[in-house]
């Protein structure tokens, strides 16, 4: 087993990584939410959105004790998006591809990807909050 000094070094490295990368991810989240909701870019709105999102993220971090749940849920959603949904949507956005057999297959694949994302999310939630129901 690793010595305590190596474990401490690993904890410091992970903590440094989180502290240094969190602002980058949060900036993208805040800017995306403001753009998606059509919030006007003003200093007041910028600060209010930052406080609201930071409160939600902090509340979730305090409420969710099991990191595996977050990993499972994000894996179910982003895995389906990356493998099934996004590539097919990109294909469907190509002009003059709407009526082909490939386009129909892409539409079916998007539906299947959505179904897999939902099923994976349900399994992740059940594993976390009702583990006895999956037997």
XYZ file of N, CA and C in Angstrom:
405
model
N 0.844 -1.181 0.000
C 0.000 0.000 0.000
C 0.883 1.237 0.000
N 0.414 2.324 -0.620
C 1.241 3.523 -0.693
C 1.461 4.133 0.688
N 2.607 4.766 0.814
C 2.912 5.404 2.096
C 2.037 6.638 2.277
N 1.863 7.076 3.522
C 1.021 8.257 3.776
C 1.494 9.502 3.030
N 2.801 9.624 2.827
C 3.303 10.812 2.129
C 2.855 10.818 0.662
N 2.823 9.643 0.028
C 2.347 9.579 -1.360
C 0.849 9.857 -1.437
N 0.106 9.355 -0.475
C -1.337 9.615 -0.446
C -1.606 11.101 -0.243
N -0.830 11.735 0.611
C -0.979 13.177 0.832
C -0.630 13.947 -0.431
N 0.425 13.534 -1.103
C 0.814 14.198 -2.351
C -0.280 14.052 -3.406
N -0.892 12.874 -3.463
C -1.975 12.662 -4.430
C -3.179 13.536 -4.097
N -3.516 13.651 -2.824
C -4.636 14.518 -2.419
C -4.361 15.976 -2.776
N -3.143 16.417 -2.551
C -2.772 17.796 -2.894
C -2.858 18.008 -4.399
N -2.399 17.028 -5.174
C -2.450 17.153 -6.636
C -3.889 17.215 -7.140
N -4.754 16.356 -6.615
C -6.162 16.367 -7.040
C -6.829 17.672 -6.620
N -6.572 18.118 -5.410
C -7.149 19.385 -4.946
C -6.687 20.549 -5.807
N -5.414 20.575 -6.155
C -4.890 21.637 -7.022
C -5.556 21.602 -8.387
N -5.749 20.414 -8.908
C -6.407 20.275 -10.208
C -7.824 20.820 -10.165
N -8.570 20.478 -9.127
C -9.950 20.959 -9.005
C -9.978 22.473 -8.854
N -9.117 23.005 -8.001
C -9.095 24.453 -7.762
C -8.733 25.209 -9.037
N -7.824 24.662 -9.828
C -7.377 25.368 -11.037
C -8.333 25.209 -12.213
N -9.052 24.099 -12.304
C -9.916 23.884 -13.468
C -11.369 24.256 -13.229
N -11.813 24.324 -11.994
C -13.211 24.655 -11.715
C -13.612 26.007 -12.298
N -12.807 27.055 -12.139
C -13.214 28.345 -12.727
C -13.411 28.278 -14.237
N -12.620 27.478 -14.925
C -12.776 27.351 -16.379
C -14.114 26.705 -16.730
N -14.441 25.625 -16.053
C -15.708 24.940 -16.322
C -16.894 25.804 -15.906
N -16.772 26.492 -14.787
C -17.880 27.321 -14.309
C -18.120 28.509 -15.230
N -17.059 29.081 -15.764
C -17.217 30.198 -16.703
C -18.005 29.754 -17.924
N -17.692 28.580 -18.450
C -18.446 28.048 -19.583
C -19.900 27.799 -19.231
N -20.148 27.258 -18.037
C -21.522 27.020 -17.586
C -22.291 28.329 -17.487
N -21.702 29.315 -16.834
C -22.383 30.599 -16.643
C -22.662 31.289 -17.976
N -21.662 31.342 -18.839
C -21.858 31.993 -20.134
C -22.896 31.260 -20.975
N -22.867 29.925 -20.929
C -23.847 29.143 -21.673
C -25.262 29.342 -21.163
N -25.428 29.374 -19.849
C -26.759 29.586 -19.268
C -27.270 30.975 -19.617
N -26.411 31.977 -19.512
C -26.836 33.346 -19.836
C -27.233 33.455 -21.301
N -26.475 32.819 -22.171
C -26.789 32.852 -23.601
C -28.076 32.082 -23.896
N -28.206 30.906 -23.310
C -29.379 30.065 -23.549
C -30.667 30.727 -23.064
N -30.601 31.390 -21.925
C -31.780 32.045 -21.361
C -31.982 33.461 -21.890
N -31.055 33.929 -22.716
C -31.185 35.269 -23.287
C -31.016 36.376 -22.265
N -30.189 36.147 -21.265
C -29.953 37.153 -20.230
C -28.997 38.207 -20.775
N -29.387 39.467 -20.657
C -28.580 40.580 -21.159
C -27.244 40.632 -20.416
N -26.178 40.891 -21.165
C -24.834 40.936 -20.599
C -24.595 42.266 -19.883
N -24.928 42.314 -18.610
C -24.623 43.485 -17.795
C -23.902 43.006 -16.540
N -23.229 43.913 -15.873
C -22.492 43.538 -14.663
C -23.431 42.974 -13.604
N -24.589 43.583 -13.448
C -25.558 43.117 -12.454
C -26.036 41.704 -12.781
N -26.446 41.466 -14.030
C -26.911 40.134 -14.435
C -25.796 39.100 -14.334
N -24.591 39.514 -14.682
C -23.429 38.637 -14.608
C -23.230 38.161 -13.165
N -23.281 39.087 -12.225
C -23.073 38.740 -10.813
C -24.234 37.919 -10.254
N -25.464 38.287 -10.607
C -26.624 37.532 -10.122
C -26.616 36.097 -10.651
N -26.298 35.942 -11.935
C -26.229 34.598 -12.521
C -25.123 33.788 -11.869
N -23.984 34.416 -11.635
C -22.875 33.731 -10.976
C -23.276 33.266 -9.580
N -23.908 34.143 -8.812
C -24.323 33.768 -7.447
C -25.376 32.660 -7.466
N -26.324 32.746 -8.382
C -27.375 31.732 -8.451
C -26.797 30.370 -8.829
N -25.984 30.338 -9.868
C -25.408 29.062 -10.303
C -24.457 28.492 -9.259
N -23.662 29.354 -8.652
C -22.734 28.886 -7.627
C -23.492 28.325 -6.426
N -24.622 28.922 -6.090
C -25.454 28.405 -4.996
C -26.010 27.026 -5.340
N -26.489 26.869 -6.567
C -27.036 25.573 -6.996
C -25.946 24.504 -7.001
N -24.796 24.829 -7.577
C -23.701 23.856 -7.657
C -23.208 23.486 -6.259
N -23.071 24.469 -5.387
C -22.623 24.194 -4.020
C -23.658 23.362 -3.267
N -24.931 23.680 -3.440
C -25.987 22.888 -2.807
C -25.972 21.443 -3.268
N -25.790 21.248 -4.569
C -25.705 19.876 -5.087
C -24.483 19.154 -4.535
N -23.364 19.864 -4.440
C -22.144 19.248 -3.907
C -22.323 18.834 -2.451
N -23.066 19.621 -1.696
C -23.320 19.265 -0.298
C -24.330 18.127 -0.170
N -25.284 18.062 -1.087
C -26.346 17.055 -1.007
C -25.911 15.694 -1.530
N -25.081 15.678 -2.550
C -24.668 14.413 -3.171
C -23.362 13.964 -2.529
N -23.448 12.918 -1.755
C -22.282 12.424 -1.021
C -21.459 11.415 -1.828
N -22.085 10.762 -2.792
C -21.440 9.686 -3.531
C -20.992 10.190 -4.899
N -19.700 10.310 -5.091
C -19.171 10.799 -6.360
C -19.466 9.811 -7.486
N -19.570 8.534 -7.165
C -19.867 7.527 -8.187
C -21.213 7.805 -8.850
N -22.165 8.338 -8.107
C -23.460 8.684 -8.685
C -23.296 9.744 -9.773
N -22.520 10.759 -9.498
C -22.286 11.822 -10.482
C -21.586 11.256 -11.708
N -20.603 10.402 -11.486
C -19.868 9.791 -12.600
C -20.797 8.904 -13.428
N -21.622 8.091 -12.776
C -22.553 7.215 -13.495
C -23.580 8.009 -14.293
N -24.148 9.022 -13.673
C -25.170 9.825 -14.342
C -24.587 10.591 -15.524
N -23.454 11.226 -15.320
C -22.850 11.971 -16.434
C -22.367 11.021 -17.524
N -21.892 9.840 -17.154
C -21.483 8.863 -18.159
C -22.648 8.385 -19.002
N -23.787 8.151 -18.370
C -24.977 7.716 -19.110
C -25.425 8.787 -20.092
N -25.451 10.015 -19.641
C -25.949 11.098 -20.493
C -24.936 11.463 -21.575
N -23.706 11.771 -21.167
C -22.727 12.249 -22.140
C -22.215 11.139 -23.046
N -22.232 9.891 -22.559
C -21.854 8.775 -23.419
C -22.822 8.623 -24.581
N -24.110 8.656 -24.283
C -25.118 8.548 -25.345
C -25.065 9.749 -26.281
N -24.868 10.932 -25.716
C -24.768 12.127 -26.565
C -23.588 12.033 -27.522
N -22.444 11.618 -27.006
C -21.223 11.585 -27.807
C -21.238 10.484 -28.858
N -21.746 9.309 -28.498
C -21.671 8.160 -29.397
C -22.839 8.096 -30.371
N -24.041 8.372 -29.903
C -25.226 8.160 -30.736
C -25.890 9.440 -31.235
N -26.048 10.415 -30.387
C -26.910 11.550 -30.723
C -26.189 12.614 -31.542
N -25.074 13.149 -31.041
C -24.396 14.243 -31.744
C -23.958 13.886 -33.166
N -23.317 12.719 -33.395
C -22.910 12.419 -34.776
C -24.092 12.347 -35.744
N -25.187 11.759 -35.295
C -26.353 11.644 -36.175
C -26.999 12.998 -36.429
N -27.060 13.842 -35.413
C -27.613 15.182 -35.621
C -26.748 15.986 -36.585
N -25.444 15.845 -36.467
C -24.554 16.536 -37.408
C -24.789 16.038 -38.831
N -24.962 14.726 -38.982
C -25.245 14.183 -40.307
C -26.560 14.738 -40.849
N -27.571 14.818 -39.988
C -28.880 15.304 -40.435
C -28.863 16.784 -40.798
N -27.920 17.533 -40.286
C -27.840 18.958 -40.612
C -27.152 19.214 -41.945
N -26.607 18.169 -42.569
C -26.015 18.328 -43.899
C -27.149 18.573 -44.894
N -27.037 19.589 -45.730
C -28.119 19.863 -46.697
C -28.355 18.683 -47.641
N -29.578 18.532 -48.093
C -29.992 17.513 -49.072
C -29.833 16.081 -48.568
N -29.911 15.851 -47.280
C -29.801 14.496 -46.725
C -31.079 14.074 -46.010
N -32.135 14.841 -46.109
C -33.324 14.617 -45.288
C -34.119 13.367 -45.672
N -34.117 12.955 -46.930
C -35.007 11.878 -47.372
C -34.294 10.547 -47.597
N -32.993 10.491 -47.430
C -32.264 9.259 -47.739
C -32.471 8.201 -46.652
N -32.124 6.977 -47.002
C -32.214 5.876 -46.037
C -31.240 6.100 -44.882
N -30.086 6.694 -45.194
C -29.116 6.991 -44.139
C -29.679 8.006 -43.146
N -30.424 8.977 -43.657
C -31.027 9.979 -42.779
C -32.077 9.332 -41.879
N -32.834 8.407 -42.429
C -33.828 7.705 -41.610
C -33.138 6.886 -40.520
N -32.048 6.224 -40.885
C -31.275 5.463 -39.900
C -30.723 6.394 -38.817
N -30.262 7.572 -39.223
C -29.739 8.540 -38.256
C -30.831 8.983 -37.285
N -32.037 9.194 -37.793
C -33.148 9.584 -36.916
C -33.462 8.477 -35.899
N -33.476 7.242 -36.373
C -33.734 6.110 -35.474
C -32.613 5.998 -34.438
N -31.385 6.229 -34.866
C -30.249 6.155 -33.947
C -30.323 7.251 -32.888
N -30.748 8.445 -33.270
C -30.936 9.520 -32.284
C -31.975 9.091 -31.252
N -33.078 8.532 -31.712
C -34.101 8.047 -30.781
C -33.561 6.974 -29.854
N -32.780 6.055 -30.414
C -32.163 5.018 -29.582
C -31.177 5.605 -28.583
N -30.430 6.606 -29.006
C -29.495 7.272 -28.096
C -30.206 7.963 -26.951
N -31.317 8.610 -27.260
C -32.110 9.253 -26.202
C -32.634 8.193 -25.234
N -33.123 7.089 -25.776
C -33.625 6.002 -24.933
C -32.518 5.456 -24.029
N -31.324 5.240 -24.590
C -30.213 4.733 -23.783
C -29.791 5.735 -22.709
N -29.807 7.020 -23.038
C -29.460 8.040 -22.041
C -30.465 8.039 -20.895
N -31.741 7.921 -21.234
C -32.784 7.899 -20.199
C -32.654 6.636 -19.349
N -32.497 5.485 -19.993
C -32.369 4.233 -19.238
C -31.126 4.235 -18.351
N -30.007 4.706 -18.887
C -28.785 4.792 -18.084
C -28.945 5.727 -16.903
N -29.647 6.829 -17.115
C -29.889 7.779 -16.026
C -30.788 7.172 -14.958
N -31.815 6.449 -15.395
C -32.718 5.795 -14.437
C -31.956 4.767 -13.608
N -31.102 3.986 -14.251
C -30.311 2.989 -13.522
C -29.388 3.677 -12.519
N -28.740 4.768 -12.922
C -27.852 5.490 -12.003
C -28.618 6.021 -10.801
N -29.797 6.577 -11.038
C -30.610 7.112 -9.938
C -31.086 5.981 -9.030
N -31.533 4.879 -9.615
C -31.992 3.747 -8.796
C -30.850 3.146 -7.979
N -29.665 3.039 -8.575
C -28.518 2.516 -7.831
C -28.193 3.393 -6.630
N -28.390 4.679 -6.777
C -28.058 5.602 -5.691
C -29.147 5.664 -4.623
N -30.388 5.779 -5.053
C -31.457 6.079 -4.107
C -32.354 4.891 -3.759
N -32.323 3.825 -4.556
C -33.136 2.638 -4.269
C -32.400 1.393 -4.739
N -31.264 1.075 -4.118
C -30.443 -0.037 -4.618
C -31.138 -1.388 -4.592
N -32.102 -1.599 -3.720
C -32.801 -2.876 -3.648
C -33.737 -3.125 -4.813
N -34.101 -2.105 -5.561
C -35.062 -2.249 -6.658
C -34.437 -2.799 -7.927
N -33.119 -2.890 -8.009
C -32.455 -3.351 -9.229
C -32.155 -4.842 -9.216
N -32.615 -5.563 -8.256
C -32.308 -6.999 -8.183
C -33.174 -7.799 -9.091
